[in-house]
Each structure stands twice: as C-alpha cells, then as structure tokens.
CSV table of C-alpha atoms and ligand atoms in Angstrom, one decimal:
chain,number,residue,atom,x,y,z
A,1029,MET,CA,-198.4,88.4,198.9
A,1030,ILE,CA,-197.2,90.2,195.7
A,1031,PHE,CA,-194.3,92.1,196.9
A,1032,ARG,CA,-193.3,93.4,193.6
A,1033,PRO,CA,-196.0,93.5,191.0
A,1034,ARG,CA,-195.3,93.0,187.3
A,1035,PRO,CA,-195.0,96.5,185.7
A,1036,GLU,CA,-196.1,97.2,182.3
A,1037,LYS,CA,-193.5,96.4,179.7
A,1038,LEU,CA,-192.4,99.7,178.1
A,1039,GLU,CA,-190.9,97.9,175.2
A,1040,LEU,CA,-194.2,96.4,174.5
A,1041,VAL,CA,-196.1,99.5,174.8
A,1042,LEU,CA,-193.8,101.4,172.4
A,1043,LEU,CA,-194.0,98.5,170.0
A,1044,ARG,CA,-197.8,98.7,170.2
A,1045,TYR,CA,-197.7,102.4,169.3
A,1046,LEU,CA,-195.3,101.8,166.4
A,1047,HIS,CA,-196.9,98.8,165.0
A,1048,PRO,CA,-200.0,100.7,163.2
A,1049,ARG,CA,-197.7,103.4,162.0
A,1050,MET,CA,-194.8,101.5,160.4
A,1051,VAL,CA,-194.0,98.2,158.6
A,1052,PHE,CA,-192.1,95.7,160.8
A,1053,ASN,CA,-189.5,93.5,158.8
A,1054,SER,CA,-190.0,89.8,159.5
A,1055,SER,CA,-187.5,89.6,162.6
A,1056,GLU,CA,-189.0,92.8,164.3
A,1057,ALA,CA,-192.7,91.3,163.7
A,1058,LEU,CA,-191.6,88.1,165.3
A,1059,ASN,CA,-189.9,89.9,168.2
A,1060,PHE,CA,-193.3,91.9,168.7
A,1061,LEU,CA,-195.3,88.7,168.6
A,1062,ASN,CA,-193.1,86.8,171.1
A,1063,LEU,CA,-193.1,89.8,173.5
A,1064,GLU,CA,-197.0,89.9,173.2
A,1065,LYS,CA,-197.2,86.2,173.8
A,1066,GLY,CA,-194.7,86.3,176.7
A,1067,TYR,CA,-196.5,89.0,178.5
A,1068,LYS,CA,-199.7,87.3,178.2
A,1069,GLY,CA,-198.3,84.2,179.8
A,1070,GLU,CA,-196.6,86.3,182.6
A,1071,LEU,CA,-199.9,88.1,183.4
A,1072,LYS,CA,-201.7,84.5,183.4
A,1073,SER,CA,-198.9,83.2,185.8
A,1074,ASP,CA,-199.8,86.3,188.2
A,1075,LEU,CA,-203.4,85.4,188.4
A,1076,TRP,CA,-202.4,81.7,188.9
A,1077,LEU,CA,-200.2,82.7,192.0
A,1078,LYS,CA,-203.0,84.5,193.5
A,1079,GLY,CA,-204.1,81.0,194.4
A,1080,LEU,CA,-201.0,81.0,196.9
A,1081,THR,CA,-201.7,81.8,200.6
A,1082,ASP,CA,-200.3,84.9,201.8
A,1083,GLU,CA,-197.2,83.4,203.6
A,1084,TRP,CA,-195.2,83.9,200.4
A,1085,ILE,CA,-193.3,86.8,199.2
A,1086,ILE,CA,-193.6,87.2,195.4
A,1087,LEU,CA,-191.7,89.4,193.0
A,1088,THR,CA,-191.9,89.6,189.4
A,1089,ASP,CA,-189.8,90.7,186.4
A,1090,LEU,CA,-186.5,91.3,188.1
A,1091,LEU,CA,-183.4,92.0,186.0
A,1092,LEU,CA,-180.5,91.3,188.2
A,1093,GLU,CA,-176.7,91.2,187.8
A,1094,TYR,CA,-173.9,89.2,189.4
A,1095,ASN,CA,-170.3,89.9,188.6
A,1096,GLY,CA,-171.1,91.7,185.3
A,1097,SER,CA,-173.7,89.2,184.2
A,1098,LYS,CA,-177.2,90.1,184.0
A,1099,PHE,CA,-180.2,87.7,184.4
A,1100,GLN,CA,-183.8,88.0,184.0
A,1101,ILE,CA,-186.2,86.4,186.4
A,1102,ASP,CA,-190.0,86.2,185.4
A,1103,THR,CA,-191.2,85.3,188.9
A,1104,LEU,CA,-189.3,84.7,192.2
A,1105,ILE,CA,-191.0,83.5,195.3
A,1106,ILE,CA,-189.4,83.8,198.7
A,1107,ALA,CA,-190.4,81.0,201.1
A,1108,CYS,CA,-188.9,79.7,204.5
A,1109,GLU,CA,-185.2,79.1,203.6
A,1110,LYS,CA,-186.0,78.5,200.0
A,1111,ILE,CA,-186.4,80.4,196.9
A,1112,TYR,CA,-188.7,79.3,194.0
A,1113,LEU,CA,-187.5,80.5,190.6
A,1114,LEU,CA,-190.1,80.2,187.9
A,1115,ASP,CA,-189.5,81.0,184.3
A,1116,ILE,CA,-192.9,81.3,182.6
A,1117,LYS,CA,-193.4,80.0,179.1
A,1118,TYR,CA,-196.4,80.6,177.0
A,1119,PHE,CA,-195.3,78.3,174.0
A,1120,GLU,CA,-198.1,77.0,171.9
A,1121,GLY,CA,-198.4,73.8,169.9
A,1122,ASP,CA,-196.4,70.6,169.8
A,1123,TYR,CA,-192.6,70.8,170.8
A,1124,THR,CA,-190.1,68.0,170.9
A,1125,ILE,CA,-186.9,67.2,172.5
A,1126,LYS,CA,-184.4,65.2,170.8
A,1127,GLU,CA,-180.9,64.6,172.3
A,1128,ASP,CA,-181.4,67.6,174.6
A,1129,LYS,CA,-182.5,69.9,171.8
A,1130,TRP,CA,-185.8,71.7,171.6
A,1131,TYR,CA,-187.6,71.9,168.3
A,1132,ASN,CA,-190.7,74.1,167.9
A,1133,PRO,CA,-193.9,73.0,166.0
A,1134,ALA,CA,-192.4,73.9,162.8
A,1135,GLY,CA,-189.3,71.7,163.5
A,1136,ILE,CA,-187.0,74.7,164.0
A,1137,LEU,CA,-184.1,74.5,166.5
A,1138,GLN,CA,-184.9,76.7,169.8
A,1139,LYS,CA,-182.7,77.7,172.6
A,1140,ASN,CA,-183.0,75.0,175.3
A,1141,PRO,CA,-184.9,77.0,178.0
A,1142,LEU,CA,-183.7,74.6,180.6
A,1143,HIS,CA,-180.2,76.0,180.0
A,1144,GLN,CA,-181.4,79.4,180.3
A,1145,LEU,CA,-182.9,78.4,183.8
A,1146,GLU,CA,-179.8,76.7,184.9
A,1147,ARG,CA,-177.8,79.9,184.2
A,1148,CYS,CA,-180.1,82.0,186.0
A,1149,GLU,CA,-180.2,79.7,189.0
A,1150,THR,CA,-176.3,79.6,189.3
A,1151,LEU,CA,-176.2,83.4,189.0
A,1152,LEU,CA,-178.9,84.0,191.7
A,1153,LYS,CA,-177.3,81.4,194.0
A,1154,LYS,CA,-174.0,83.5,193.8
A,1155,LEU,CA,-175.9,86.6,194.3
A,1156,LEU,CA,-177.6,85.2,197.3
A,1157,HIS,CA,-174.4,84.0,198.8
A,1158,GLU,CA,-172.9,87.4,198.4
A,1159,LEU,CA,-175.8,89.0,200.3
A,1160,GLY,CA,-175.1,86.5,203.1
A,1161,TYR,CA,-178.1,84.1,202.5
A,1162,ASN,CA,-177.7,80.2,202.3
A,1163,PHE,CA,-181.1,79.4,200.8
A,1164,THR,CA,-181.7,76.5,198.6
A,1165,ILE,CA,-183.2,77.5,195.1
A,1166,GLU,CA,-185.8,75.2,193.3
A,1167,SER,CA,-186.3,76.2,189.7
A,1168,TYR,CA,-189.0,75.4,187.5
A,1169,LEU,CA,-189.9,75.9,183.8
A,1170,VAL,CA,-193.7,76.6,184.0
A,1171,PHE,CA,-195.6,76.1,180.7
A,1172,ASN,CA,-199.1,77.9,181.2
A,1173,ASN,CA,-200.7,77.6,177.8
A,1174,PRO,CA,-203.3,74.9,177.6
A,1175,GLU,CA,-202.5,74.5,173.9
A,1176,PHE,CA,-199.0,73.3,174.5
A,1177,HIS,CA,-197.5,69.9,174.3
A,1178,LEU,CA,-194.0,68.7,174.9
A,1179,TYR,CA,-192.8,65.3,173.5
A,1180,ILE,CA,-190.2,64.4,176.2
A,1181,PRO,CA,-187.9,61.5,176.2
A,1182,SER,CA,-188.0,61.3,180.0
A,1183,ILE,CA,-189.8,62.9,183.0
A,1184,ASN,CA,-188.2,66.3,184.0
A,1185,PRO,CA,-189.2,67.4,187.5
A,1186,ALA,CA,-188.2,71.0,186.9
A,1187,ILE,CA,-190.9,71.3,184.0
A,1188,ILE,CA,-194.5,72.3,185.1
A,1189,PHE,CA,-197.0,71.5,182.4
A,1190,PRO,CA,-200.4,73.1,182.2
A,1191,THR,CA,-202.4,70.2,183.6
A,1192,GLN,CA,-199.8,70.2,186.8
A,1193,LEU,CA,-200.3,73.9,187.5
A,1194,ASN,CA,-203.1,73.5,190.1
A,1195,ARG,CA,-201.1,70.4,191.8
A,1196,PHE,CA,-197.9,72.7,192.1
A,1197,LEU,CA,-200.0,75.3,193.9
A,1198,LYS,CA,-201.6,72.9,196.2
A,1199,LYS,CA,-198.2,71.3,197.0
A,1200,LEU,CA,-196.6,74.9,198.1
A,1201,ASN,CA,-200.0,75.6,200.1
A,1202,THR,CA,-199.5,72.5,202.2
A,1203,ARG,CA,-196.6,73.9,203.9
A,1204,PRO,CA,-196.9,77.6,204.6
A,1205,VAL,CA,-194.5,79.1,207.2
A,1206,LYS,CA,-194.8,82.6,208.5
A,1207,LEU,CA,-192.1,84.7,207.1
A,1208,HIS,CA,-190.2,87.1,209.2
A,1209,LYS,CA,-188.4,90.3,208.8
A,1210,LYS,CA,-185.3,88.8,207.4
A,1211,TYR,CA,-187.2,87.6,204.5
A,1212,TYR,CA,-188.8,90.9,203.6
A,1213,GLN,CA,-185.5,92.5,203.9
A,1214,LEU,CA,-184.2,90.2,201.3
A,1215,ALA,CA,-187.3,91.1,199.0
A,1216,GLU,CA,-186.2,94.7,199.3
A,1217,GLN,CA,-182.8,93.9,198.3
A,1218,PHE,CA,-183.9,92.3,195.3
A,1219,ASN,CA,-186.1,95.2,194.5
A,1220,ALA,CA,-183.4,97.7,194.9
A,1221,ARG,CA,-181.0,95.8,192.6
A,1222,HIS,CA,-183.3,95.6,189.9
A,1223,ILE,CA,-181.7,97.1,186.7
A,1224,VAL,CA,-183.9,99.4,184.5
A,1225,GLU,CA,-182.8,99.1,181.0
A,1226,SER,CA,-184.0,101.6,178.3
A,1227,PRO,CA,-185.9,99.6,175.7
A,1228,TYR,CA,-185.3,102.5,172.9
A,1229,GLU,CA,-182.1,101.0,171.5
A,1230,ARG,CA,-184.0,97.8,171.0
A,1231,LEU,CA,-186.9,99.3,169.0
A,1232,PRO,CA,-187.0,99.3,165.2
A,1233,PRO,CA,-185.4,102.6,163.8
A,1234,TYR,CA,-188.1,105.3,163.2
A,1235,THR,CA,-188.4,108.9,162.9
A,1236,PHE,CA,-191.4,111.5,163.4
A,1237,GLU,CA,-191.4,112.1,159.6
A,1238,GLN,CA,-191.6,108.6,158.6
A,1239,LEU,CA,-194.2,107.2,160.8
A,1240,GLU,CA,-197.8,107.2,159.6
A,1241,LYS,CA,-200.0,109.8,161.2
A,1242,GLY,CA,-203.6,109.7,162.4
A,1243,LEU,CA,-205.7,108.9,165.2
A,1244,LEU,CA,-206.3,105.3,165.9
A,1245,CYS,CA,-209.4,103.3,167.0
A,1246,PRO,CA,-208.6,102.1,170.5
A,1247,ASN,CA,-210.5,98.6,169.6
A,1248,CYS,CA,-209.0,97.5,166.5
A,1249,LYS,CA,-206.0,100.1,165.9
A,1250,THR,CA,-207.3,101.1,162.4
A,1251,PHE,CA,-206.9,104.8,161.5
A,1252,PHE,CA,-210.1,106.8,161.8
A,1253,SER,CA,-210.9,108.2,158.2
A,1254,ASP,CA,-212.8,111.5,159.4
A,1255,GLU,CA,-213.3,113.7,162.4
A,1256,SER,CA,-216.4,111.9,163.5
A,1257,LEU,CA,-214.1,109.2,164.9
A,1258,VAL,CA,-216.5,106.4,164.1
A,1259,CYS,CA,-214.3,103.3,163.0
A,1260,LYS,CA,-215.0,102.1,159.6
A,1261,LYS,CA,-213.9,98.5,160.5
A,1262,CYS,CA,-215.4,97.8,163.9
A,1263,GLY,CA,-217.9,100.5,164.6
A,1264,CYS,CA,-216.2,101.8,167.7
A,1265,ILE,CA,-216.8,105.4,168.3
A,1266,GLU,CA,-214.3,107.5,170.0
A,1267,ASP,CA,-214.3,110.7,171.9
A,1268,GLY,CA,-212.4,113.5,170.5
A,1269,GLU,CA,-210.7,114.7,173.5
A,1270,ALA,CA,-209.7,111.2,174.6
A,1271,ALA,CA,-208.3,110.4,171.4
A,1272,ILE,CA,-206.1,113.5,171.0
A,1273,LEU,CA,-204.9,113.1,174.5
A,1274,LYS,CA,-203.9,109.4,173.9
A,1275,SER,CA,-202.2,110.7,170.8
A,1276,VAL,CA,-200.2,113.1,172.9
A,1277,LYS,CA,-199.2,110.3,175.3
A,1278,GLU,CA,-197.9,108.2,172.5
A,1279,TYR,CA,-196.1,111.0,171.0
A,1280,MET,CA,-194.5,111.8,174.4
A,1281,LEU,CA,-193.3,108.3,174.7
A,1282,LEU,CA,-192.0,107.7,171.2
A,1283,PHE,CA,-190.3,111.0,171.2
A,1284,PRO,CA,-189.0,111.7,174.6
A,1285,GLU,CA,-186.5,114.3,173.1
A,1286,ARG,CA,-189.2,116.3,171.1
A,1287,LYS,CA,-191.0,119.2,172.3
A,1288,ILE,CA,-194.7,119.1,172.4
A,1289,THR,CA,-196.0,121.9,170.0
A,1290,MET,CA,-199.2,122.5,168.8
A,1291,ASN,CA,-198.1,122.0,165.0
A,1292,ASP,CA,-196.5,118.7,165.8
A,1293,ILE,CA,-199.6,117.2,167.8
A,1294,TYR,CA,-201.9,118.4,164.8
A,1295,ASP,CA,-199.6,116.6,162.3
A,1296,TRP,CA,-199.4,113.6,164.6
A,1297,CYS,CA,-203.3,113.3,164.8
A,1298,GLY,CA,-203.0,113.3,161.0
A,1299,GLY,CA,-205.1,116.5,160.7
A,1300,ILE,CA,-208.4,114.6,161.4
A,1301,LYS,CA,-209.2,117.0,164.4
A,1302,SER,CA,-209.1,120.9,163.8
A,1303,LYS,CA,-206.1,122.8,165.2
A,1304,LYS,CA,-208.8,124.4,167.4
A,1305,ALA,CA,-209.7,121.1,169.0
A,1306,VAL,CA,-205.9,120.2,169.4
A,1307,ARG,CA,-205.1,123.6,171.0
A,1308,ARG,CA,-208.1,123.1,173.5
A,1309,VAL,CA,-207.0,119.7,174.8
A,1310,LEU,CA,-203.3,120.7,175.0
A,1311,SER,CA,-204.2,123.9,177.0
A,1312,LYS,CA,-206.5,121.7,179.3
A,1313,TYR,CA,-203.9,119.1,180.3
A,1314,PHE,CA,-200.6,120.8,179.5
A,1315,LYS,CA,-199.0,124.0,180.4
A,1316,LEU,CA,-197.9,126.4,177.6
A,1317,VAL,CA,-194.3,127.9,178.0
A,1318,GLY,CA,-192.2,130.1,175.8
A,1319,HIS,CA,-193.3,132.5,173.2
A,1320,ARG,CA,-194.3,132.4,169.5
A,1321,THR,CA,-191.7,130.0,167.7
A,1322,SER,CA,-190.4,128.4,171.0
A,1323,ALA,CA,-194.0,128.1,172.4
A,1324,HIS,CA,-194.4,124.5,173.4
A,1325,TYR,CA,-196.5,122.4,176.2
A,1326,VAL,CA,-195.0,120.6,179.3
A,1327,GLY,CA,-196.9,118.3,181.6
A,1328,THR,CA,-198.4,119.8,184.6
B,2621,ZN,ZN1,-212.0,99.8,165.1
C-alpha cells in the first residue's frame, strides 16, 4: 500500500508559473529541466510500484535528518525486517562509468549517484537504530527511462536498468509477508519526521513589477492576445472565469506576502479581462475585507 503518496513539488509548481513570465539564466533553466525530468521519473516509478502486492508499505518523497545531516529519499519500502531504499533516476541517453566516475552523454562529469545512495543508506541506518529498529537496508538506483543506457565496466547489483524493472517487482512479490502494527508505527514515525523546506529561497529572484503579466493558455503556456481567450498558437479556448481564477492562484503562490487587491489582479491578468470581470470572479470566490484603499480579498 502507498502509505505516503508523492506530493506535488511546490518548487516545480512555482517554476512552472515563473517560466513563461521571465527569462531564466542557463543554470536556472537547467535546474528547471532537471526537476521536471526527475519528477516525471518519480511519477513513473509510483505507477510501476502499483504492481506490488498490498503487503508492502511505501513512502515517497521523504526529507529526513540524522544528527544535523539531511537526506532525501525518493521511495522507501518497508518490508518484513527489511527496508528497500530506491533512488529514481530518469536519465536519458548513453552514460559511461570510467574509474568510478560518471559521464553524461555530452561527456561531462556527473556526481556519482551511487555515492549519494550510500550516504543516504548510512544515515537511514543510523536513524533506524536510534528509533530502535535493526532492519537491514537494501538500496537500489533505479533507472526508469527506456532511453537510458549505461556503459559499465562490471555488473553492479545495486543498479536496476529499465529492462530489469519487471523482474525486480516479481522478485519482491514472490515473498510477501503480512506486516503487523510495528511496521505501520515505523511508517508513522518516518512521516512525522519529514522536513518541509520552503522552496522560495531556491527560486530565481523575481518581483511583481518585473514579471510579464497576462493570461496563459493552459495547454501551451502562450499568453492570450485578447479577451476572447482563443490561443493563437494551439487553438485552445479558455473560459474567462477559469483563467482569472487560475491567475489568482498563481499570484497567491508566487507572492504569499502580497494582498489580493482588485487592481493587482487586474494588472496580473495583463488587462486582458475587464475590471468588472475580475471583480466578479474575486467576489464569487473570495471575501472582501477592509475599506477603500485597504480593501482586499481573502480566501473563504
Ligand atoms: Zn495554446
């Protein structure tokens, strides 16, 4: 069973909002691309794990800490007296390992993901010990992009390639054991220890004034050019109320400190929709508080 489903990644949501509205520099663009790819791989692995019988406890996307060191876990599976630790990689193309060094398809040196996995396992083992469990941990680096190949000097049992994914599940499914209360307690403990980090410091710097304003086509993320909300690029037609409401949601997440005022939302929508239309949506879904210059809307 999936005990802790993968949450939507707030950093990625915010970057998706920012991307059409500002220019990312090359490292910001690369980070955005890597996050998108990584998330795609993680979602794919969640679908894959649905092939497991119900006798397993699965927790995804955990950020834990032991003795001041934080460690991120993509997928953790609790089994009988054992924990499987999976690090999901959605790498694409031909990678090579030479003398323990990893090179990407462009021949550029990468961080060795096995070292990262070892670090994670070591810290998890210590944390488990502290919590009073003596389980063994089996760690795997799971590559689930069919377009991935690794030129590797020798077989490494900790690596699961796309063609081995089904066999790995079969192997697990051959020895299901009913888990009792103690295992669910451990899952609760992990869940309670998950650290929530604010993604805002990691975002490219931006201000309300500097971001491009307007309503975006939900399909291709191009700005609509007039109030008919028919996309000139892909032909998609958007409903006015839905478009304004989505814009307010973006505004609230991008500017958690700012008040929701009629004028700001009208500006944020790029003046594409009339002030009357903006006011109608705000009045319908939000509550007006304050008077005159201090008037603003809050969520109901
Ligand atoms: Zn479009």
